[in-house]
Coordinates of C-alpha atoms and ligand atoms in Angstrom, one line a residue:
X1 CA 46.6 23.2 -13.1
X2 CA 49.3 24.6 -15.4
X3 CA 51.4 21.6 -17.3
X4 CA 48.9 19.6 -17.0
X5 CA 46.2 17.7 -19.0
X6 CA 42.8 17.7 -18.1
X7 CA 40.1 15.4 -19.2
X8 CA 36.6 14.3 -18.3
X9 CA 35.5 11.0 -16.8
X10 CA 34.4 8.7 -20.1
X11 CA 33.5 5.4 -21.0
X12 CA 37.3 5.1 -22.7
X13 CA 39.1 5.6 -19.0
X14 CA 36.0 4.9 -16.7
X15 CA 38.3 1.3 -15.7
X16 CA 41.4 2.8 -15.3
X17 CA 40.2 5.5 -13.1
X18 CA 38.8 2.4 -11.4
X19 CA 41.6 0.8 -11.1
X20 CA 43.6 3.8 -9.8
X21 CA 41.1 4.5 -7.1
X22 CA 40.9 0.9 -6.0
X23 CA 44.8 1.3 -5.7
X24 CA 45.4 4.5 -4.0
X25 CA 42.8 4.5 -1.5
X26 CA 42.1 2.7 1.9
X27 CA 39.2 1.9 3.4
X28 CA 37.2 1.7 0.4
X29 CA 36.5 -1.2 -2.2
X30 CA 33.7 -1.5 -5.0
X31 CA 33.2 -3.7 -7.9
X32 CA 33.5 -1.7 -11.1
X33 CA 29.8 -2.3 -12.2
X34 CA 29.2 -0.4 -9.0
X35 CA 31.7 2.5 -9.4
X36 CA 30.6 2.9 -13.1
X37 CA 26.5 3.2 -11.4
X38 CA 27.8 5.7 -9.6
X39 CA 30.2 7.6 -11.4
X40 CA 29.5 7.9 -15.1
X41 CA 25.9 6.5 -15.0
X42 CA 25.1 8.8 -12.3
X43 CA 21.8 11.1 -14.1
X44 CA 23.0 14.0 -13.3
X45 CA 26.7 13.1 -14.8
X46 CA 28.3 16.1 -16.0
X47 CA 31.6 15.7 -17.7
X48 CA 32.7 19.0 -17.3
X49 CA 32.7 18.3 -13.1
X50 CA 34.7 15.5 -13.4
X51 CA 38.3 16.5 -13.9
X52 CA 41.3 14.2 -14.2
X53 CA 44.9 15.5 -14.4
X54 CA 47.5 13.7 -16.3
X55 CA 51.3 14.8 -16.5
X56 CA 53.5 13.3 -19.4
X57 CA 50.4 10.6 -19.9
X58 CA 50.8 9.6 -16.5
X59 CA 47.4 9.9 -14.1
X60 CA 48.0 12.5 -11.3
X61 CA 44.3 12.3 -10.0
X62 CA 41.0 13.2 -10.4
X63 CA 38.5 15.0 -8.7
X64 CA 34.0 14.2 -9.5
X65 CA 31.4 15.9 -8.8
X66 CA 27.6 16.0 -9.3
X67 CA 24.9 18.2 -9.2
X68 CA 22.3 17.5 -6.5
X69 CA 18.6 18.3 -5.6
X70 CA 18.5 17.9 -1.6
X71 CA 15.9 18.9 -0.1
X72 CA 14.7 21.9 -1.7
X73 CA 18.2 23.4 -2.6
X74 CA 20.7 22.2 -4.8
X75 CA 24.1 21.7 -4.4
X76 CA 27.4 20.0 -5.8
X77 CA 28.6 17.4 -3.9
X78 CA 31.9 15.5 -4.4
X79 CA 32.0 12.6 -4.8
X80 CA 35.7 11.1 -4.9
X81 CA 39.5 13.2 -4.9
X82 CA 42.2 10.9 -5.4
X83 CA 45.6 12.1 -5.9
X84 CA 48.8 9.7 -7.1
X85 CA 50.7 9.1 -3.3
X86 CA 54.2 10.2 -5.4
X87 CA 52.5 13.4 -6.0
X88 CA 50.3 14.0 -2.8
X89 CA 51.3 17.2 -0.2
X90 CA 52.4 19.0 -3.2
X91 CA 49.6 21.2 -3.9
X92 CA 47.8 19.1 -6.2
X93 CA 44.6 18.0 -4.3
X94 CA 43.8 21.9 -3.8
X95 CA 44.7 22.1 -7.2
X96 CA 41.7 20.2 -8.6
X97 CA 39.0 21.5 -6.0
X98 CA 40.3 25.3 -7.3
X99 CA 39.5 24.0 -11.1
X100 CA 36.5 22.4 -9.7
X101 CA 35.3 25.4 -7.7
X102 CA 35.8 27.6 -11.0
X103 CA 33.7 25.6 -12.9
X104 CA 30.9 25.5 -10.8
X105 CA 30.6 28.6 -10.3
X106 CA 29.7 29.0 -14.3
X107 CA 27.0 27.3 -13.7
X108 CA 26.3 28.8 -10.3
X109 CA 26.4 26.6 -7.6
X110 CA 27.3 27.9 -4.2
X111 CA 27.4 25.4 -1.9
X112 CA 29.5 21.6 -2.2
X113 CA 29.0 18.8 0.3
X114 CA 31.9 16.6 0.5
X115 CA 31.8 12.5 -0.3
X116 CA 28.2 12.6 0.4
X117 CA 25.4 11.7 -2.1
X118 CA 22.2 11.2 -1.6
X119 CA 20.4 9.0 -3.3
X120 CA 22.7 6.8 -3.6
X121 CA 25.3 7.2 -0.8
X122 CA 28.7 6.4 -2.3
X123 CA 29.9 7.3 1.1
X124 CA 27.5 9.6 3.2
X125 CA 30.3 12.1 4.4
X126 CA 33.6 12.2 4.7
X127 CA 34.9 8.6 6.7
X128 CA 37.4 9.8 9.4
X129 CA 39.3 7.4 9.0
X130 CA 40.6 8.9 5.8
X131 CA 42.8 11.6 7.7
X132 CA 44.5 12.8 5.1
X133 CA 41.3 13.7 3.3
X134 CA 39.6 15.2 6.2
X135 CA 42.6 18.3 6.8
X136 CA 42.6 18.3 2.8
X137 CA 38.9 19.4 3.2
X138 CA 39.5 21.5 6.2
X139 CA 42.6 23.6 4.4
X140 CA 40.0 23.9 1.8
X141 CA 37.7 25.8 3.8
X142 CA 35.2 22.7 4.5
X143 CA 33.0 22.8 7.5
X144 CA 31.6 19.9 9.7
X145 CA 28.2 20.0 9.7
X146 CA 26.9 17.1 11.6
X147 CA 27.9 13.1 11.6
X148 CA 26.8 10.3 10.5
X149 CA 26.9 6.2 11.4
X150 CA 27.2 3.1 9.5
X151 CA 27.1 -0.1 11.4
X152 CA 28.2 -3.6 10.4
X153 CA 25.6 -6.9 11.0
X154 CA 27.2 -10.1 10.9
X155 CA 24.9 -12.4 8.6
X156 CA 27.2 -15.6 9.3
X157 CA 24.2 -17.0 12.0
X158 CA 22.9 -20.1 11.4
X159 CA 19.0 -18.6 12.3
X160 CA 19.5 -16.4 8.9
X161 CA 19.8 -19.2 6.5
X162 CA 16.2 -19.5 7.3
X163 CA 13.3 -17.1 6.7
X164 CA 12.0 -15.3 9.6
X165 CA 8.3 -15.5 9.8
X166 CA 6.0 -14.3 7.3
X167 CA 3.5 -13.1 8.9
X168 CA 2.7 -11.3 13.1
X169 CA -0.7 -11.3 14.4
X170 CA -2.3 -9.0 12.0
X171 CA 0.8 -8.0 9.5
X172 CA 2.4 -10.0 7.2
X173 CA 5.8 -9.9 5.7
X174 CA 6.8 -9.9 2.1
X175 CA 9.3 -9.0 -1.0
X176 CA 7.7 -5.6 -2.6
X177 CA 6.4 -7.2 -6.3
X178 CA 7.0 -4.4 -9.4
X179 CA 2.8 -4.3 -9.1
X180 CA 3.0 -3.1 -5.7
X181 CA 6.0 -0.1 -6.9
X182 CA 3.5 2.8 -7.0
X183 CA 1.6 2.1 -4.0
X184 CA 5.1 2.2 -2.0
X185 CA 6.4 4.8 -3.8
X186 CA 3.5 6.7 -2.4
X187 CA 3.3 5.2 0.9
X188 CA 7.7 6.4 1.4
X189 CA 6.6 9.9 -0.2
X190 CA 3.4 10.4 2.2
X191 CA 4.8 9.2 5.2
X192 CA 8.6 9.4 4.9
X193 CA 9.1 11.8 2.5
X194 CA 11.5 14.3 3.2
X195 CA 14.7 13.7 1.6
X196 CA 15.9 11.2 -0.6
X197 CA 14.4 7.9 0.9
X198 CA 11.6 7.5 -2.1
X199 CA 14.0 7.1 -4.8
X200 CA 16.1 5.7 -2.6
X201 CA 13.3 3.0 -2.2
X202 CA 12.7 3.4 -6.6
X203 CA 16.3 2.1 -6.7
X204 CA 15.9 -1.0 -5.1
X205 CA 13.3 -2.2 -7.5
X206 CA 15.9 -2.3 -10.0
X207 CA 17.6 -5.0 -8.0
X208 CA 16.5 -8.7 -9.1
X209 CA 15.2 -9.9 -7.0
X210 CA 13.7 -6.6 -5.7
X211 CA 15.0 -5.6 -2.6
X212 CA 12.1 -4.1 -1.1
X213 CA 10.1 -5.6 2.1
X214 CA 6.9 -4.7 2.9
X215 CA 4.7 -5.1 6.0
X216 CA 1.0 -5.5 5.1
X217 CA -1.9 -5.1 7.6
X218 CA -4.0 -7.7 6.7
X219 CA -7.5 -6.4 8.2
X220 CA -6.8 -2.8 6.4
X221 CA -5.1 -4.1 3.5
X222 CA -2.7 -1.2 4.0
X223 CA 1.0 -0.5 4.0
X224 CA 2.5 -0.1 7.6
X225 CA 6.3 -0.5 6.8
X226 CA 9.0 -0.9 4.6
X227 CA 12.2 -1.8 4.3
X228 CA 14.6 -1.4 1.4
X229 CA 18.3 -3.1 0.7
X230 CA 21.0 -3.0 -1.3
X231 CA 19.4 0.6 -3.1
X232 CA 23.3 1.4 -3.1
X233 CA 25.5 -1.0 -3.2
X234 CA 24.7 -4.9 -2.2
X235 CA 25.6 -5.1 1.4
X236 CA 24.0 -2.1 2.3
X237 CA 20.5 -1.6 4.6
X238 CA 18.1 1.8 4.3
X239 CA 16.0 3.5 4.3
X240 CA 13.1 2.0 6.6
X241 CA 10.0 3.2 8.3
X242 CA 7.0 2.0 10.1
X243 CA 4.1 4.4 10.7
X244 CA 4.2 5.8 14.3
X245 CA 1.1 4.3 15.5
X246 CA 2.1 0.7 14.4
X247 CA 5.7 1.0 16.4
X248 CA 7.2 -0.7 19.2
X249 CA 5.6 -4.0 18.0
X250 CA 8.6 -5.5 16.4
X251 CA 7.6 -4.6 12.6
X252 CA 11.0 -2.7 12.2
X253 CA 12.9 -5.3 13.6
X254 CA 11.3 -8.2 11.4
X255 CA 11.6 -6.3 8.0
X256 CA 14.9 -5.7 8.9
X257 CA 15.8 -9.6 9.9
X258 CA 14.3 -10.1 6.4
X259 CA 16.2 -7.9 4.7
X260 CA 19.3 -9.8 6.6
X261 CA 18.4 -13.0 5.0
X262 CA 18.0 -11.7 1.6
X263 CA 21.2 -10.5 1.5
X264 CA 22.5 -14.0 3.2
X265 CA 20.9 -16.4 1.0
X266 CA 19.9 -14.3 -2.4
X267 CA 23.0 -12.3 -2.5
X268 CA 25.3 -14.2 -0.9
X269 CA 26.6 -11.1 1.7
X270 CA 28.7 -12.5 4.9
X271 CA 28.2 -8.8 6.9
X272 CA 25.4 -6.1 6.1
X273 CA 26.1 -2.1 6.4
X274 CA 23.2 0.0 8.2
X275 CA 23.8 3.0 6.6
X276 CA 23.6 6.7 7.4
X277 CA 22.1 6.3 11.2
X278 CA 21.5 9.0 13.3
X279 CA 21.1 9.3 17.1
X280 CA 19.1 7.3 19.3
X281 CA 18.6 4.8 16.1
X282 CA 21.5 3.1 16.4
X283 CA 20.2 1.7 19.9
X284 CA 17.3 0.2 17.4
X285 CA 20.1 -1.8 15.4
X286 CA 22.3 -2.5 18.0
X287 CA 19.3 -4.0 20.4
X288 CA 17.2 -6.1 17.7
X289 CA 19.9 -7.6 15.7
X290 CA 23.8 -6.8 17.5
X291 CA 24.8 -4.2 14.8
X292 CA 27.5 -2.3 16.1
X293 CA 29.3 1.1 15.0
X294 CA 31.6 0.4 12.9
X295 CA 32.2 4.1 10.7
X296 CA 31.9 7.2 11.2
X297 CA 31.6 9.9 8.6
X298 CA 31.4 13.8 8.9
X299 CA 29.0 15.9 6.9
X300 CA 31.2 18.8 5.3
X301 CA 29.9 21.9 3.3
X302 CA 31.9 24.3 1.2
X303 CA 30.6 27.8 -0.3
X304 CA 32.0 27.8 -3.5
Ligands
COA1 C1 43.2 13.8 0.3 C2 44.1 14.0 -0.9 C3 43.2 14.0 -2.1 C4 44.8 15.3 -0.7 O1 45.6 15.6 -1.9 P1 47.0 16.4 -1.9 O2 47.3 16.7 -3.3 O3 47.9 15.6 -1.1 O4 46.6 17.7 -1.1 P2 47.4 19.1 -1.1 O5 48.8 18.9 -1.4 O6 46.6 20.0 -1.9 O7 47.2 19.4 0.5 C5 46.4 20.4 1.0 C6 46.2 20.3 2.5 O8 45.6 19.0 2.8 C7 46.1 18.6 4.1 N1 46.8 17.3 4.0 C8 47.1 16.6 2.9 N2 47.7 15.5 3.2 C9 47.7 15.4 4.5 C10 48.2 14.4 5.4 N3 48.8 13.2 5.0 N4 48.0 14.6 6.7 C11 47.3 15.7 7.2 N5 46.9 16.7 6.4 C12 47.1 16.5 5.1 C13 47.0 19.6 4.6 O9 46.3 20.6 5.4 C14 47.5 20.3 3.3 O10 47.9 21.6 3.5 P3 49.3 21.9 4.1 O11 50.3 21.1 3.4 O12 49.5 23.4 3.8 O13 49.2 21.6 5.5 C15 45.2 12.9 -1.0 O14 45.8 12.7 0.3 C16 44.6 11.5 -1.4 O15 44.5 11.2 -2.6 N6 44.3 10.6 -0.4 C17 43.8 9.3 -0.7 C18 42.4 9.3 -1.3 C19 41.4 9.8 -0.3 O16 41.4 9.4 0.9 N7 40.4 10.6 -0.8 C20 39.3 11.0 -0.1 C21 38.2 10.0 -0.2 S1 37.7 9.8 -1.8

């Protein structure tokens, strides 16, 4: 990156990185309270992976990254590349990710998932739709690994301005109280806790109002499912889990219809995201509420 300047994400150009992404890319749009969360509030923000080229004082792009525990190895993922359109297909883009690769390998990562980040899914992969980006990862040695589905939930239905019922035969339905966080917490962890879905589930209770549902049994007095919304951004659905023994009563499809009318009436949302589904689930959505596929995002991994 010769004849350029490099500097680190900051609070001093956090907006005008903003604004620069909101302009030069499709098919994505985020309040800036939302990008900041993500970007320079992230925990593990490290300045030195975030890398923005200027020429002459003009922005050229920018390239962050994070580090991340997934699973039980950890791994850089990136999180946005944006290059200037007047300066794109010249070498720049590769540019970055060469600076970026350099630098993590001082402090010895190995492996980089691209636009995915778990826990709290900016995008979980790379969206096909964004072509350029996807031969940009390719050239730069990026591999598909798997894929992953969002689907979109109209919440413009008269039935959600009203609350679903609270309570079936034995279970009953309700918002997860901040007394109720550490019995959850475990319940995700015991039960579904491979992966990032219990602080996935932690985020949520910083939402007001919490947006965590829980299903109760009432003759146990134990957990049985959950639901979480809007951990990410508002708008967005996941994780969710009912135990095994307690499925294919309707519990999943109630906590989720509750979860829908949060979002309608407390958050004022006109379309909710189900996101990151895999296989056979997305018959779940698609059969209990009409969610239908509306991205599509590949997983892509890089060896440093
Ligand atoms: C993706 C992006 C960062 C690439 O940056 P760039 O500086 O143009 O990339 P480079 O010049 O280094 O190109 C490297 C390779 O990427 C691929 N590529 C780049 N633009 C492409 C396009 N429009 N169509 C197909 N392939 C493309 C090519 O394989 C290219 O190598 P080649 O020219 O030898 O064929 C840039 O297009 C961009 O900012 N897009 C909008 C933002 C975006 O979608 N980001 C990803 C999600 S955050």
């Amino acid at each position: 990156m010769e004849n350029f300047q490099l500097e680190s994400l900051s609070e001093k150009n956090c907006q005008e990185i903003y604004e620069f992404c909101e302009r030069k890319t499709q098919f994505w749009t985020f309040p800036y309270n939302i990008f900041k969360r993500f970007m320079l509030n992230d925990p593990n923000f490290n300045p030195d992976l975030t890398i923005i080229a200027r020429q002459g004082g003009k922005l050229v792009g920018f390239i962050v990254a994070a580090k991340r525990r997934w699973m039980t190895r950890t791994r850089a993922i990136i999180k946005a590349i944006v290059i200037a359109r007047e300066f794109r297909r010249k070498g720049y883009g590769t540019g970055l990710m060469h600076e970026l690769k350099n630098r993590l390998k001082v402090i010895k990562l190995k492996k980089i998932d691209a636009m995915c980040g778990p826990p709290d899914y900016w995008f979980p992969g790379v969206d096909v739709r964004h072509t350029a980006a996807l031969f940009f990862f390719k050239r730069n040695n990026f591999h598909k690994r798997g894929q992953r589905i969002n689907l979109s939930v109209d919440l413009s239905s008269p039935t959600l301005d009203q609350p679903p019922e609270a309570r079936r035969e034995n279970i009953i339905f309700s918002r997860a109280t901040l007394y109720e966080k550490g019995e959850l917490s475990a319940f995700v962890q015991r039960h579904f806790g491979l992966g990032s879905w219990p602080e996935e589930t932690l985020l949520a209770f910083e939402n007001d109002p919490i947006t965590n549902f829980i299903a109760r049994d009432t003759i146990t007095g134990a957990l049985v499912g959950w639901a979480t919304h809007s951990c990410g951004y508002f708008g967005s659905f996941g994780p969710t889990g009912v135990l095994k023994e307690t499925r294919n009563q309707g519990i999943g499809g109630d906590l989720l219809r509750w979860c829908m009318f949060d979002q309608k009436t407390k958050f004022n949302q006109k379309e909710m995201t189900i996101r990151w589904v895999t296989g056979n689930t997305v018959k779940f959505y698609s059969k209990a509420v009409g969610a239908y596929i509306s991205q599509v995002f590949w997983v892509m991994r890089a060896r440093v």
